[in-house]
Amino acid sequence: MMTVQNHVTAMVGNHAVAYAVKQAKPSVLAVFPITPQTTMLEKLAEYIEKGELKAELIKVEGEHSAMAAVYGAAVAGARVFTATSSQGLLYMTEMVYWVGGERVPIVNAVATRAIAEPWSIWDDHQDFFSKRDASWIMMMAENVQDAYDMTLQAFRISEDKRVLLPVMMGFDGFILTHTMERLMVLDDEIVDKFLPPREFSLIDFKDPVNVGPIAAPDDYMKIKYETMKAINGSKAVIEEISKDYEKITGRKQYGLVECYMCEDAEYVFTTSGAWTGDAREAVRRLRNQGKKVGLLKIRVIRPFPKERIKEVLKGVSGVVTFDREYSFGSGGVLATEVKASLYNSGIEVMSVIAGIGGKDVRPSHFQRVMEDVLNGHKFEERWLNE
Amino acid sequence: MKLEIILRGRGGMGVVTAGEILVKAAVIQGKYGQSIPSYGGERRGAPVTSYVRLSDEPIYIHREVYDADVVGVFDPSLFKVMNPLENLRDDGVLVLNTKTPVKLWKKTFYLDAVEIAEKLNLIIAGWRLVNIPMVGAIARITGVSLDAIHEAVIETFGGKLGEANAEAAKLGYEMVREI
Amino acid sequence: MIDYPVPIGRPKEGSAGLTGHWRVIKPVIHYDKCTKCRLCYIYCPENTIDLLEGFDVRIDYDYCKGCGVCAQVCPAKAIEMFPEVK
Amino acid sequence: MSELVPEYIRRKKVISQQHFFRGNAACPGCPIPKELELLLEVMGKKTVLVVPASCSTVIMGDIHGSPSQVPVIHSAFAASAAIASGISRQLRMRGDDAKVVVWAGDGATGDIGFATVSGAAERNEDIIYVCYDNEAFMNTGIQRSSLTPFGAWTTTTPTGKREFKKPVPFIMIEHKIPYVATASIAYPFDYQAKLRKAKDIQGFRYIHLLSPCPPGWRFDSSLTIEVAKVAVETGVWPLFEVVNGEFSLTGLSKTLLDKSKRKPVEEYLKLQGRFDKMTKDDVRAFQEAVDSMWEYIKQLVKK
């Protein structure tokens, strides 16, 4: 084992992400405050005012402009960062698609939160998953450490010449943004090596180009075909960067998915986000009772790791997906996509919808659902709303 | 060690900060910690809760504490508006900030954190800052080292305020008594 | 050169093709009446009038869309509009 | 056709330079290419244009070629002032003294993008914002905007607009930005002088340029310059600039404070088919609105 140069501290999620951003040395940030992201913005403003981060922080008048401003800066060659949540993410939606279409490297941290109406400031994943078709790479953090690690990896992935796509990092509102946990942070020099300065600009006065003009139908579809290839190709890059990061931290990283106690499992939970930890706890307790259960954490939502899912779930009898968002008129998003990934495999997929709008979910909820399944109570879709 | 703690007070008392200092202290001691504030549209004066986990092993769970080993009540008047002892285990410990000690649980500890705050002039906008003396008291009961608390407090507040609060933690640590 | 996976346009005369084909009426300069005031050059909305040495002007018929502004602004009435015969 | 050009003319060398290439997709008689030509002549090659959804989106060409010889960053309808803010900040970070110019229509400026423009102005972003005002959503086929004048026909005001034009240049003055000016394509040297001044100032600079649209305003394409000129002569479109809060009229408008010097608005209205349906009362109301604007201008001049 190589000597690892990092040190242990404790931070809340918002500050851990802000710290990673500081270490990534972006030159332009544009952020508009929204609960529960706000304390991250405040921390970033503090870093800049104290001179710890040399960057322009554009205090825009709304999220649409936040994404627009970082787009402009990214086009001009800046490493950029923005962050939002819920209504803010919806408000910037036009620009989310815009930057995805233009394939500009941008990192957007989304403190996941339910969407109005009715008003809710609490956590679910409806906002984050609503952006799944915008040609962004999308990752979900499990804990504060993950949010820190992912933020640094996100910049690398986004700017990789083989990828060139914006990256959205989701981390659960309040549950991670405001939770303080033990955190290993890397030394600045290590981060500098992992993340060299960005070299790429679309503004060159010797080669003036027209960025994002009209494309006729043939051109347009060709561009989208290339984007499809790039985002699918990014799976390998994400795994590669994850391995690289593992080397500098000495901590196990999981590129696209993580399987926890899957080996001989008969039934497996599938989750994404902070409640993966609660599911982990449930699996531990069930294993202690001799039950053959496991957990599949989907770390990367886009590109959806269908091949890996099929591979790691080979041999299990069934999967219980937990969705914290819902595609109304269809079903839980993970459930639908896991089902599609397992097409023709004979593995049964059961869908649980829970935690919507911050509704309480504890390890015991996971436990109870799994016990029901093991007792033969199968279902297609079940809402934990009692 | 695997401890689950609930801290209860009112918005503006520094309940969340108290939880975070316990976590920082645990990490300084090489352990794991987690502080989850109750989240909502909190307002100054309204009841606030902070959940804390301290452990020798990584903490996976990201939920509130339902079965606490320790409950810290920062303001005795909370008993008039809620049951602060909800979710405290039968063999759990109550730590109470009060001038008039009453045995409200099998294991009840108390200290006069207001007096400590006044003594050290830890008063902001009319509020006596009772949170750090409470941290000291809870550290004593849970076995978190006073040195680690000292370091965490200095790191959090810095400067003169850090020194005063470190002293407050020490006094809380020393003055807490079982009824 | 900027190397980028999403196509980006580069500067080009005639980005919309030979726009002279759009023309239905054509401006013709009567050089005998031209006073070299250059108003047509200044006002031509499409920038299709070239300024030549000696301050003469010349219409670039490849791109002139035949709007008629030049004839309208010419104080000497030296530019006449003729229907295109095609 | 070449026989119409005498041999000695045919042989002569070109001494002028194209700053914005001909043969672009603008309608015949559309002043936008000329307005950009004049702008780029002043601004030079180290300029970035930010163009929101508008006629200019089409004029800027496609992925196979653009008339612009400086970088163009296309923008969503409401985003241009924000995109320009981002570009400007990064140029500052990389120590580049290039200029960022937003080239936006009236809809992107006064309607959907209004909050964005106002936000960038309040932050005093280092950008030049030019609104080329053709007084309606022309690219989508002539729908009214908040900058369409009273009485004007559009496809969404088939009997004439009942509301008055939003006074965006005056609203921008209230933002207390370092530079605000109006211009008209009929007065290219006045327009270029203002661009030159704006170029040398730091902060948010706003230029509002009246840009007649032959199909949208219903006049013959040969009359673009005439219409833009009469707009100034009748006082409908005052030429002014405000440098660090100091207001002054420019060009012909300097002489128009006295109402008797201004041509009646009918002369402007009758040139354009879009005002055909106006009644006598409407024309009177239009005239009164112009006169009251000039009363307001009088106060600004006195300050």
Tab-separated table of C-alpha atoms in Angstrom, chain A:
chain	number	residue	atom	x	y	z
A	1	MET	CA	0.000	0.000	0.000
A	2	MET	CA	1.345	3.401	-0.921
A	3	THR	CA	1.391	6.166	1.658
A	4	VAL	CA	-1.700	8.199	1.343
A	5	GLN	CA	-1.523	11.906	1.887
A	6	ASN	CA	-4.850	12.908	3.208
A	7	HIS	CA	-6.202	13.880	6.531
A	8	VAL	CA	-9.256	13.253	8.584
A	9	THR	CA	-11.717	15.929	9.545
A	10	ALA	CA	-15.469	16.309	9.965
A	11	MET	CA	-17.737	18.402	7.768
A	12	VAL	CA	-21.342	18.778	6.754
A	13	GLY	CA	-22.095	17.747	3.170
A	14	ASN	CA	-22.449	21.251	1.814
A	15	HIS	CA	-19.071	22.241	3.226
A	16	ALA	CA	-17.421	19.049	1.996
A	17	VAL	CA	-18.570	19.804	-1.553
A	18	ALA	CA	-17.494	23.437	-1.204
A	19	TYR	CA	-14.098	22.236	0.011
A	20	ALA	CA	-13.714	19.912	-2.967
A	21	VAL	CA	-14.691	22.770	-5.265
A	22	LYS	CA	-12.075	25.003	-3.653
A	23	GLN	CA	-9.453	22.329	-4.255
A	24	ALA	CA	-10.571	21.895	-7.861
A	25	LYS	CA	-9.753	25.588	-8.446
A	26	PRO	CA	-12.545	26.642	-10.759
A	27	SER	CA	-12.142	30.154	-12.114
A	28	VAL	CA	-15.824	31.060	-12.408
A	29	LEU	CA	-18.783	30.091	-10.261
A	30	ALA	CA	-22.374	31.250	-10.520
A	31	VAL	CA	-24.739	30.208	-7.798
A	32	PHE	CA	-28.179	31.304	-6.663
A	33	PRO	CA	-29.244	30.421	-3.127
A	34	ILE	CA	-31.892	27.780	-2.484
A	35	THR	CA	-32.602	25.595	0.530
A	36	PRO	CA	-30.847	23.241	1.262
A	37	GLN	CA	-27.903	24.240	-0.943
A	38	THR	CA	-27.435	27.712	0.534
A	39	THR	CA	-24.765	26.992	3.120
A	40	MET	CA	-22.549	25.697	0.311
A	41	LEU	CA	-22.887	28.987	-1.548
A	42	GLU	CA	-22.074	30.840	1.675
A	43	LYS	CA	-18.957	28.724	2.197
A	44	LEU	CA	-17.807	29.323	-1.379
A	45	ALA	CA	-18.343	33.078	-0.971
A	46	GLU	CA	-16.286	32.921	2.213
A	47	TYR	CA	-13.419	31.057	0.498
A	48	ILE	CA	-13.355	33.677	-2.227
A	49	GLU	CA	-13.546	36.692	0.077
A	50	LYS	CA	-10.752	35.275	2.218
A	51	GLY	CA	-8.663	34.744	-0.898
A	52	GLU	CA	-8.468	30.965	-0.405
A	53	LEU	CA	-10.078	30.452	-3.808
A	54	LYS	CA	-9.161	32.773	-6.641
A	55	ALA	CA	-12.315	32.793	-8.678
A	56	GLU	CA	-15.124	34.986	-9.875
A	57	LEU	CA	-18.376	34.224	-8.064
A	58	ILE	CA	-21.246	35.615	-10.105
A	59	LYS	CA	-24.127	36.313	-7.769
A	60	VAL	CA	-26.792	35.877	-10.412
A	61	GLU	CA	-30.444	36.821	-10.199
A	62	GLY	CA	-31.742	33.276	-10.686
A	63	GLU	CA	-30.822	29.706	-11.533
A	64	HIS	CA	-31.493	30.075	-15.246
A	65	SER	CA	-28.818	32.729	-15.260
A	66	ALA	CA	-26.577	30.643	-12.995
A	67	MET	CA	-26.385	27.891	-15.576
A	68	ALA	CA	-26.179	30.455	-18.388
A	69	ALA	CA	-23.283	32.273	-16.726
A	70	VAL	CA	-21.238	29.146	-16.079
A	71	TYR	CA	-21.954	28.105	-19.657
A	72	GLY	CA	-20.498	31.378	-20.946
A	73	ALA	CA	-17.468	31.035	-18.706
A	74	ALA	CA	-16.954	27.386	-19.658
A	75	VAL	CA	-17.123	28.273	-23.338
A	76	ALA	CA	-14.417	30.855	-22.644
A	77	GLY	CA	-12.255	28.159	-21.067
A	78	ALA	CA	-13.097	28.329	-17.381
A	79	ARG	CA	-13.388	25.407	-15.029
A	80	VAL	CA	-16.827	26.177	-13.623
A	81	PHE	CA	-19.157	25.095	-10.883
A	82	THR	CA	-22.733	25.713	-9.921
A	83	ALA	CA	-25.131	24.166	-7.439
A	84	THR	CA	-28.845	24.123	-6.936
A	85	SER	CA	-31.855	22.150	-5.762
A	86	SER	CA	-35.486	21.402	-6.534
A	87	GLN	CA	-37.296	24.425	-8.003
A	88	GLY	CA	-33.937	25.931	-8.887
A	89	LEU	CA	-32.989	22.917	-10.965
A	90	LEU	CA	-36.335	23.079	-12.710
A	91	TYR	CA	-35.905	26.797	-13.312
A	92	MET	CA	-32.521	26.224	-14.950
A	93	THR	CA	-33.819	23.318	-17.003
A	94	GLU	CA	-33.631	25.092	-20.340
A	95	MET	CA	-29.956	25.802	-19.776
A	96	VAL	CA	-29.344	22.299	-18.391
A	97	TYR	CA	-30.343	20.907	-21.769
A	98	TRP	CA	-28.482	23.709	-23.513
A	99	VAL	CA	-25.111	22.932	-21.963
A	100	GLY	CA	-25.674	19.197	-22.341
A	101	GLY	CA	-26.334	19.690	-26.033
A	102	GLU	CA	-23.233	21.831	-26.469
A	103	ARG	CA	-21.199	19.313	-24.419
A	104	VAL	CA	-19.464	21.880	-22.260
A	105	PRO	CA	-17.670	20.681	-19.105
A	106	ILE	CA	-19.629	21.928	-16.101
A	107	VAL	CA	-20.121	20.494	-12.625
A	108	ASN	CA	-23.483	21.039	-10.980
A	109	ALA	CA	-24.064	19.819	-7.424
A	110	VAL	CA	-27.726	19.181	-6.782
A	111	ALA	CA	-28.934	19.004	-3.195
A	112	THR	CA	-31.895	16.790	-3.969
A	113	ARG	CA	-35.266	18.005	-2.756
A	114	ALA	CA	-38.942	17.439	-3.518
A	115	ILE	CA	-40.729	19.588	-6.056
A	116	ALA	CA	-43.743	21.835	-5.432
A	117	GLU	CA	-46.728	21.735	-5.427
A	118	PRO	CA	-47.218	21.298	-2.570
A	119	TRP	CA	-44.244	23.125	-1.176
A	120	SER	CA	-41.681	20.852	0.393
A	121	ILE	CA	-38.132	21.552	1.416
A	122	TRP	CA	-37.454	17.908	2.274
A	123	ASP	CA	-35.540	15.292	0.451
A	124	ASP	CA	-36.542	13.148	-2.460
A	125	HIS	CA	-35.014	12.566	-5.878
A	126	GLN	CA	-37.723	13.930	-8.154
A	127	ASP	CA	-35.714	17.030	-9.104
A	128	PHE	CA	-32.533	15.141	-9.936
A	129	PHE	CA	-34.161	12.360	-11.933
A	130	SER	CA	-36.190	14.866	-13.955
A	131	LYS	CA	-32.951	15.765	-15.773
A	132	ARG	CA	-32.096	12.267	-16.898
A	133	ASP	CA	-32.537	12.957	-20.625
A	134	ALA	CA	-30.424	16.117	-20.841
A	135	SER	CA	-27.168	14.406	-21.911
A	136	TRP	CA	-25.484	14.978	-18.575
A	137	ILE	CA	-23.473	12.457	-16.628
A	138	MET	CA	-25.351	11.997	-13.360
A	139	MET	CA	-23.992	10.553	-10.133
A	140	MET	CA	-25.549	10.098	-6.702
A	141	ALA	CA	-23.588	10.253	-3.462
A	142	GLU	CA	-24.245	7.963	-0.512
A	143	ASN	CA	-22.590	9.966	2.219
A	144	VAL	CA	-20.553	13.095	2.873
A	145	GLN	CA	-17.315	11.372	1.896
A	146	ASP	CA	-18.872	10.259	-1.354
A	147	ALA	CA	-20.082	13.793	-2.092
A	148	TYR	CA	-16.539	15.109	-1.623
A	149	ASP	CA	-14.948	12.330	-3.680
A	150	MET	CA	-17.525	12.567	-6.444
A	151	THR	CA	-17.147	16.316	-6.789
A	152	LEU	CA	-13.441	15.959	-7.504
A	153	GLN	CA	-14.023	13.058	-9.880
A	154	ALA	CA	-16.828	14.969	-11.597
A	155	PHE	CA	-14.463	17.706	-12.779
A	156	ARG	CA	-12.047	15.118	-14.196
A	157	ILE	CA	-14.775	13.147	-15.943
A	158	SER	CA	-16.457	16.231	-17.350
A	159	GLU	CA	-13.268	17.663	-18.819
A	160	ASP	CA	-11.901	14.370	-20.161
A	161	LYS	CA	-11.407	14.803	-23.925
A	162	ARG	CA	-13.103	11.446	-24.524
A	163	VAL	CA	-16.179	12.630	-22.632
A	164	LEU	CA	-16.752	16.405	-22.717
A	165	LEU	CA	-20.106	16.324	-21.010
A	166	PRO	CA	-21.436	18.212	-17.995
A	167	VAL	CA	-21.725	16.278	-14.753
A	168	MET	CA	-24.472	16.516	-12.169
A	169	MET	CA	-23.677	15.249	-8.704
A	170	GLY	CA	-26.760	14.560	-6.593
A	171	PHE	CA	-26.597	14.412	-2.816
A	172	ASP	CA	-29.614	14.214	-0.584
A	173	GLY	CA	-30.915	17.535	0.699
A	174	PHE	CA	-30.486	17.942	4.470
A	175	ILE	CA	-29.740	14.231	4.898
A	176	LEU	CA	-26.293	14.894	3.435
A	177	THR	CA	-26.093	18.652	2.948
A	178	HIS	CA	-26.567	19.386	6.642
A	179	THR	CA	-25.187	16.209	8.164
A	180	MET	CA	-21.732	16.315	9.641
A	181	GLU	CA	-19.623	13.216	9.182
A	182	ARG	CA	-16.057	12.115	9.405
A	183	LEU	CA	-14.352	13.020	6.144
A	184	MET	CA	-10.975	12.246	4.633
A	185	VAL	CA	-9.786	15.192	2.584
A	186	LEU	CA	-6.878	15.075	0.182
A	187	ASP	CA	-3.936	17.404	0.336
A	188	ASP	CA	-4.096	20.215	-2.179
A	189	GLU	CA	-1.022	18.991	-4.079
A	190	ILE	CA	-2.558	15.571	-4.559
A	191	VAL	CA	-5.714	17.154	-5.935
A	192	ASP	CA	-3.634	19.341	-8.247
A	193	LYS	CA	-2.033	16.226	-9.702
A	194	PHE	CA	-5.335	14.441	-10.055
A	195	LEU	CA	-6.966	17.484	-11.589
A	196	PRO	CA	-4.593	19.520	-13.752
A	197	PRO	CA	-5.792	22.936	-14.990
A	198	ARG	CA	-8.405	22.840	-17.686
A	199	GLU	CA	-7.129	23.535	-21.174
A	200	PHE	CA	-9.931	24.108	-23.551
A	201	SER	CA	-11.660	27.198	-24.857
A	202	LEU	CA	-14.094	27.884	-27.636
A	203	ILE	CA	-13.079	31.527	-27.746
A	204	ASP	CA	-9.959	32.056	-29.809
A	205	PHE	CA	-9.699	35.311	-31.720
A	206	LYS	CA	-7.389	33.703	-34.252
A	207	ASP	CA	-9.976	31.021	-34.924
A	208	PRO	CA	-13.340	32.705	-34.400
A	209	VAL	CA	-16.091	30.127	-34.293
A	210	ASN	CA	-19.849	30.142	-34.162
A	211	VAL	CA	-20.799	28.161	-31.060
A	212	GLY	CA	-24.174	26.479	-31.043
A	213	PRO	CA	-25.670	27.700	-34.310
A	214	ILE	CA	-28.597	26.186	-36.162
A	215	ALA	CA	-28.115	22.620	-37.398
A	216	ALA	CA	-30.255	21.244	-40.193
A	217	PRO	CA	-32.018	17.904	-39.525
A	218	ASP	CA	-29.207	15.741	-40.932
A	219	ASP	CA	-26.547	17.622	-38.977
A	220	TYR	CA	-28.651	17.698	-35.836
A	221	MET	CA	-29.215	13.968	-35.718
A	222	LYS	CA	-25.558	13.280	-36.428
A	223	ILE	CA	-24.602	15.472	-33.454
A	224	LYS	CA	-27.013	13.596	-31.191
A	225	TYR	CA	-25.653	10.269	-32.421
A	226	GLU	CA	-22.158	11.376	-31.427
A	227	THR	CA	-23.450	12.469	-28.023
A	228	MET	CA	-25.004	9.033	-27.537
A	229	LYS	CA	-21.669	7.423	-28.300
A	230	ALA	CA	-19.810	9.808	-25.984
A	231	ILE	CA	-22.073	9.248	-22.995
A	232	ASN	CA	-22.049	5.485	-23.451
A	233	GLY	CA	-18.294	5.602	-23.862
A	234	SER	CA	-17.982	7.566	-20.648
A	235	LYS	CA	-18.738	4.416	-18.638
A	236	ALA	CA	-15.209	3.168	-19.200
A	237	VAL	CA	-13.767	6.592	-18.432
A	238	ILE	CA	-15.727	6.854	-15.194
A	239	GLU	CA	-14.404	3.441	-14.102
A	240	GLU	CA	-10.876	4.440	-15.069
A	241	ILE	CA	-10.993	7.756	-13.189
A	242	SER	CA	-12.521	5.990	-10.211
A	243	LYS	CA	-9.560	3.566	-10.167
A	244	ASP	CA	-7.154	6.472	-10.405
A	245	TYR	CA	-8.815	8.157	-7.485
A	246	GLU	CA	-8.671	4.937	-5.523
A	247	LYS	CA	-4.888	4.941	-5.956
A	248	ILE	CA	-4.433	8.428	-4.509
A	249	THR	CA	-6.830	7.926	-1.607
A	250	GLY	CA	-6.216	4.326	-0.731
A	251	ARG	CA	-9.950	4.074	-0.262
A	252	LYS	CA	-12.073	1.708	-2.333
A	253	GLN	CA	-13.992	3.563	-5.027
A	254	TYR	CA	-16.867	2.121	-6.997
A	255	GLY	CA	-17.108	3.446	-10.559
A	256	LEU	CA	-20.623	2.776	-11.773
A	257	VAL	CA	-22.145	0.424	-9.204
A	258	GLU	CA	-21.273	-1.100	-5.876
A	259	CYS	CA	-22.421	-4.529	-4.813
A	260	TYR	CA	-22.607	-5.139	-1.086
A	261	MET	CA	-22.925	-8.751	0.026
A	262	CYS	CA	-24.197	-9.739	-3.394
A	263	GLU	CA	-22.103	-12.886	-3.902
A	264	ASP	CA	-24.502	-15.583	-2.740
A	265	ALA	CA	-27.523	-13.307	-2.367
A	266	GLU	CA	-30.963	-14.489	-3.407
A	267	TYR	CA	-32.607	-11.102	-3.147
A	268	VAL	CA	-30.962	-7.761	-3.597
A	269	PHE	CA	-32.000	-4.183	-2.815
A	270	THR	CA	-31.291	-1.597	-5.452
A	271	THR	CA	-30.853	1.967	-4.262
A	272	SER	CA	-29.226	5.249	-5.115
A	273	GLY	CA	-28.336	8.109	-2.808
A	274	ALA	CA	-28.090	8.541	0.960
A	275	TRP	CA	-30.556	5.865	1.970
A	276	THR	CA	-28.177	3.297	0.538
A	277	GLY	CA	-26.578	3.522	3.977
A	278	ASP	CA	-29.847	2.607	5.670
A	279	ALA	CA	-30.308	-0.283	3.233
A	280	ARG	CA	-26.752	-1.369	4.046
A	281	GLU	CA	-27.638	-1.426	7.720
A	282	ALA	CA	-30.756	-3.478	6.908
A	283	VAL	CA	-28.698	-5.963	4.868
A	284	ARG	CA	-26.236	-6.319	7.736
A	285	ARG	CA	-29.054	-7.075	10.175
A	286	LEU	CA	-30.734	-9.537	7.778
A	287	ARG	CA	-27.439	-11.292	7.130
A	288	ASN	CA	-27.023	-11.629	10.895
A	289	GLN	CA	-30.320	-13.541	10.814
A	290	GLY	CA	-28.873	-15.802	8.128
A	291	LYS	CA	-30.886	-14.306	5.269
A	292	LYS	CA	-29.163	-14.290	1.905
A	293	VAL	CA	-29.653	-10.697	0.867
A	294	GLY	CA	-27.479	-8.051	-0.706
A	295	LEU	CA	-27.468	-4.516	-1.926
A	296	LEU	CA	-26.744	-2.973	-5.297
A	297	LYS	CA	-25.918	0.719	-5.149
A	298	ILE	CA	-26.280	2.516	-8.449
A	299	ARG	CA	-23.700	5.245	-8.244
A	300	VAL	CA	-24.051	6.521	-11.781
A	301	ILE	CA	-27.564	7.136	-13.100
A	302	ARG	CA	-26.446	8.436	-16.484
A	303	PRO	CA	-25.030	6.672	-18.369
A	304	PHE	CA	-27.178	3.934	-16.832
A	305	PRO	CA	-24.851	0.990	-16.108
A	306	LYS	CA	-27.069	-1.709	-17.591
A	307	GLU	CA	-24.230	-4.058	-18.515
A	308	ARG	CA	-22.726	-3.912	-15.021
A	309	ILE	CA	-26.116	-4.420	-13.397
A	310	LYS	CA	-26.780	-7.480	-15.520
A	311	GLU	CA	-23.329	-8.792	-14.710
A	312	VAL	CA	-23.389	-8.347	-10.928
A	313	LEU	CA	-26.947	-9.578	-10.487
A	314	LYS	CA	-26.352	-12.796	-12.367
A	315	GLY	CA	-27.767	-15.640	-10.310
A	316	VAL	CA	-30.017	-13.680	-7.960
A	317	SER	CA	-33.713	-14.567	-7.791
A	318	GLY	CA	-35.117	-11.108	-7.417
A	319	VAL	CA	-34.430	-7.438	-6.984
A	320	VAL	CA	-36.252	-4.926	-4.816
A	321	THR	CA	-35.665	-1.425	-6.140
A	322	PHE	CA	-36.202	1.583	-3.905
A	323	ASP	CA	-37.222	4.723	-5.740
A	324	ARG	CA	-37.389	8.102	-4.065
A	325	GLU	CA	-39.019	9.627	-7.132
A	326	TYR	CA	-41.760	8.595	-9.494
A	327	SER	CA	-42.481	8.914	-13.161
A	328	PHE	CA	-46.199	9.511	-12.929
A	329	GLY	CA	-48.119	7.261	-15.255
A	330	SER	CA	-45.177	4.891	-15.526
A	331	GLY	CA	-43.366	3.895	-12.348
A	332	GLY	CA	-40.264	4.290	-10.247
A	333	VAL	CA	-37.417	5.338	-12.497
A	334	LEU	CA	-34.814	2.933	-11.121
A	335	ALA	CA	-37.353	0.114	-11.170
A	336	THR	CA	-38.145	0.746	-14.811
A	337	GLU	CA	-34.519	0.972	-15.817
A	338	VAL	CA	-33.355	-1.981	-13.750
A	339	LYS	CA	-36.170	-4.019	-15.300
A	340	ALA	CA	-35.011	-2.981	-18.760
A	341	SER	CA	-31.417	-3.862	-17.864
A	342	LEU	CA	-32.487	-7.329	-16.706
A	343	TYR	CA	-34.725	-7.965	-19.691
A	344	ASN	CA	-34.940	-11.675	-20.508
A	345	SER	CA	-32.786	-12.641	-17.514
A	346	GLY	CA	-35.690	-14.161	-15.585
A	347	ILE	CA	-34.856	-12.050	-12.524
A	348	GLU	CA	-37.918	-10.670	-10.831
A	349	VAL	CA	-37.956	-6.902	-10.191
A	350	MET	CA	-40.163	-5.500	-7.439
A	351	SER	CA	-40.540	-1.767	-7.039
A	352	VAL	CA	-40.846	0.131	-3.770
A	353	ILE	CA	-41.698	3.820	-3.773
A	354	ALA	CA	-40.703	5.497	-0.515
A	355	GLY	CA	-39.296	8.595	1.069
A	356	ILE	CA	-41.217	10.929	-1.219
A	357	GLY	CA	-41.165	14.525	0.051
A	358	GLY	CA	-38.983	13.517	2.999
A	359	LYS	CA	-41.294	10.762	4.274
A	360	ASP	CA	-39.445	8.807	6.935
A	361	VAL	CA	-37.546	5.693	5.834
A	362	ARG	CA	-35.434	3.729	8.289
A	363	PRO	CA	-33.418	0.539	8.064
A	364	SER	CA	-36.416	-1.220	9.586
A	365	HIS	CA	-38.508	-0.277	6.546
A	366	PHE	CA	-36.010	-1.949	4.262
A	367	GLN	CA	-35.917	-4.931	6.584
A	368	ARG	CA	-39.666	-5.341	6.696
A	369	VAL	CA	-40.047	-5.185	2.914
A	370	MET	CA	-37.346	-7.800	2.441
A	371	GLU	CA	-38.826	-10.073	5.081
A	372	ASP	CA	-42.146	-9.910	3.237
A	373	VAL	CA	-40.453	-10.837	-0.014
A	374	LEU	CA	-38.585	-13.721	1.616
A	375	ASN	CA	-41.919	-14.889	3.035
A	376	GLY	CA	-43.321	-15.070	-0.460
A	377	HIS	CA	-45.258	-11.795	-0.509
A	378	LYS	CA	-44.273	-10.625	-3.951
A	379	PHE	CA	-45.500	-7.394	-5.511
A	380	GLU	CA	-45.028	-5.327	-8.612
A	381	GLU	CA	-45.099	-1.916	-6.999
A	382	ARG	CA	-45.527	-0.950	-3.387
A	383	TRP	CA	-45.770	2.535	-1.870
A	384	LEU	CA	-44.530	2.899	1.697
A	385	ASN	CA	-46.953	5.678	2.557
A	386	GLU	CA	-48.844	4.257	5.472
